């Protein structure tokens, strides 16, 4: 068992390159000799991505549109300079935001905890889907805060759906039917004639001439058949067994 | 003079055999009786149809098939807010179970009416990052790009029996 180091795989010239962009560099490029793959690579499996279709909660937009943002909670300090821009925003622009979309409820919670150190003022957006998104507003301008709150109001959930193959999601994928290779073939290849069915009628017997003598053939051919009504009553004839008569059904 | 004439001659392009695939001619026109019968039968099918209609839209140079009660996501920042209702006018084709209408290149909005509501608008979660170029370090270093996506709910795809 030996876990080889990654240093020799790293490019030599790191003068202009920052290492911090690859946070999981060691995990993603680790090489172990216990792995199942031939190369020995261990890491993120791209086949296990959680792909989901495009979704919106609560069938939104089918009957009518309902804005999904339930409430906004601003948490800030009453006195510190870190949250000065947010206080200015609340004084000037929050009332217009509240008037434009009355479905949301806005709370402001000034607290002394946010005046200590470099703690950032926050906004937590809660949606009808029971999801929450918290955004730190440290070193944010007044315009940037308004832009963040517009984006939060336009969203419908706080869930992330970043792996999506298609940009559409349907409930009815085909209307004219699925295509297949024999769709455009000529008709007689598709169709197939089934053999004709025959009802049971033992009175109508096909006669081969080679099994009869000439004297008997005339008798057989020109014998007297019963009428159709009597044929239908007992189609198996007078000499049939009792089981055949009872089981038969048209 | 000689040069000018040579230029003029050289500018002429000789048509090749493969131009018929790149620039196909429109099909031959049918007779008036045939076209009237076909339009009447299609109008009757539109009136009597009970199933859903479908349409193929051209959004951001991508062809998308759409029916009613359908979600569509557009990777662009269109000028509309959530809750606004819009009408898609660049319809390439539309149809139902028994027929399809194909536009050249689009069908007019009098015949087809595709209506959708903007449900949400959000930014991409994973930003596209452009790294610093080590060979040109004086150039601007990084750019995080977060694109805006808009999603639409298609309310209805309506066809009108006014074909001629």
CSV table of C-alpha atoms in Angstrom, one decimal, chain A residues 13 16-18 21 54-63 65 100-101 133 147 150-151 153-164 166-176, chain B residues 51-54 64-67 69-73 75 80-83 95-100 117-126 131-132 134 137 142 144 148-149 151 153 155:
chain,number,residue,atom,x,y,z
A,13,UNK,CA,6.1,26.7,-13.0
A,16,UNK,CA,1.8,32.8,-12.0
A,17,UNK,CA,-0.6,30.1,-10.9
A,18,UNK,CA,-2.5,30.1,-7.7
A,21,UNK,CA,-8.4,27.4,-7.0
A,54,UNK,CA,-36.3,21.4,-15.3
A,55,UNK,CA,-38.7,21.8,-12.5
A,56,UNK,CA,-40.9,24.3,-10.7
A,57,UNK,CA,-42.6,23.7,-7.4
A,58,UNK,CA,-46.3,23.4,-6.9
A,59,UNK,CA,-47.2,23.3,-10.6
A,60,UNK,CA,-46.6,27.0,-10.8
A,61,UNK,CA,-47.8,28.7,-13.9
A,62,UNK,CA,-50.2,25.9,-15.0
A,63,UNK,CA,-53.4,27.7,-13.8
A,65,UNK,CA,-48.7,32.4,-11.5
A,100,UNK,CA,-44.3,46.1,-5.7
A,101,UNK,CA,-44.6,42.5,-4.4
A,133,UNK,CA,-31.0,30.7,0.9
A,147,UNK,CA,-29.6,43.5,-7.5
A,150,UNK,CA,-34.3,41.3,-7.3
A,151,UNK,CA,-32.7,37.9,-8.1
A,153,UNK,CA,-37.5,37.6,-5.7
A,154,UNK,CA,-37.4,36.2,-9.2
A,155,UNK,CA,-36.4,32.8,-8.1
A,156,UNK,CA,-38.9,30.1,-7.2
A,157,UNK,CA,-36.7,27.8,-5.1
A,158,UNK,CA,-33.3,27.8,-3.3
A,159,UNK,CA,-32.5,24.4,-4.6
A,160,UNK,CA,-29.7,24.0,-7.1
A,161,UNK,CA,-30.4,22.1,-10.3
A,162,UNK,CA,-27.1,22.7,-12.1
A,163,UNK,CA,-26.8,19.3,-13.9
A,164,UNK,CA,-29.6,19.2,-16.5
A,166,UNK,CA,-32.2,19.1,-21.6
A,167,UNK,CA,-33.7,22.6,-21.3
A,168,UNK,CA,-37.3,21.3,-21.6
A,169,UNK,CA,-39.4,18.9,-19.6
A,170,UNK,CA,-42.6,17.4,-21.0
A,171,UNK,CA,-45.4,15.3,-19.7
A,172,UNK,CA,-46.3,14.1,-23.2
A,173,UNK,CA,-43.2,13.4,-25.2
A,174,UNK,CA,-44.8,12.2,-28.4
A,175,UNK,CA,-48.1,13.2,-30.1
A,176,UNK,CA,-47.7,11.6,-33.5
B,51,UNK,CA,-55.6,15.9,-28.6
B,52,UNK,CA,-52.8,18.4,-27.8
B,53,UNK,CA,-51.0,20.4,-30.4
B,54,UNK,CA,-47.3,20.7,-30.6
B,64,UNK,CA,-37.3,23.2,-29.2
B,65,UNK,CA,-40.4,21.1,-29.3
B,66,UNK,CA,-43.2,22.4,-27.1
B,67,UNK,CA,-46.6,21.3,-26.0
B,69,UNK,CA,-48.2,22.3,-19.9
B,70,UNK,CA,-44.6,22.2,-20.7
B,71,UNK,CA,-41.5,23.8,-19.1
B,72,UNK,CA,-38.9,25.6,-21.2
B,73,UNK,CA,-35.6,27.1,-20.1
B,75,UNK,CA,-30.1,30.4,-21.4
B,80,UNK,CA,-39.4,40.0,-18.8
B,81,UNK,CA,-40.1,39.5,-15.1
B,82,UNK,CA,-41.6,36.5,-13.4
B,83,UNK,CA,-45.3,36.4,-13.9
B,95,UNK,CA,-49.1,20.2,-35.8
B,96,UNK,CA,-51.3,17.6,-34.2
B,97,UNK,CA,-51.8,13.8,-34.5
B,98,UNK,CA,-53.0,13.8,-38.2
B,99,UNK,CA,-51.1,16.7,-39.8
B,100,UNK,CA,-48.1,19.0,-39.5
B,117,UNK,CA,-45.7,32.7,-18.7
B,118,UNK,CA,-42.3,33.4,-17.2
B,119,UNK,CA,-42.1,31.3,-14.1
B,120,UNK,CA,-38.7,32.2,-12.7
B,121,UNK,CA,-35.4,33.8,-13.5
B,122,UNK,CA,-32.1,32.7,-11.9
B,123,UNK,CA,-28.4,32.8,-12.3
B,124,UNK,CA,-26.2,29.8,-13.0
B,125,UNK,CA,-24.9,28.2,-9.9
B,126,UNK,CA,-21.5,27.2,-11.3
B,131,UNK,CA,-8.0,31.8,-15.6
B,132,UNK,CA,-5.0,34.0,-15.8
B,134,UNK,CA,0.9,32.8,-17.3
B,137,UNK,CA,0.4,38.1,-16.8
B,142,UNK,CA,-10.0,36.6,-13.8
B,144,UNK,CA,-16.4,35.0,-13.2
B,148,UNK,CA,-29.0,34.3,-16.3
B,149,UNK,CA,-31.6,31.6,-17.2
B,151,UNK,CA,-37.9,29.5,-17.5
B,153,UNK,CA,-44.4,27.5,-18.6
B,155,UNK,CA,-49.9,27.6,-21.4
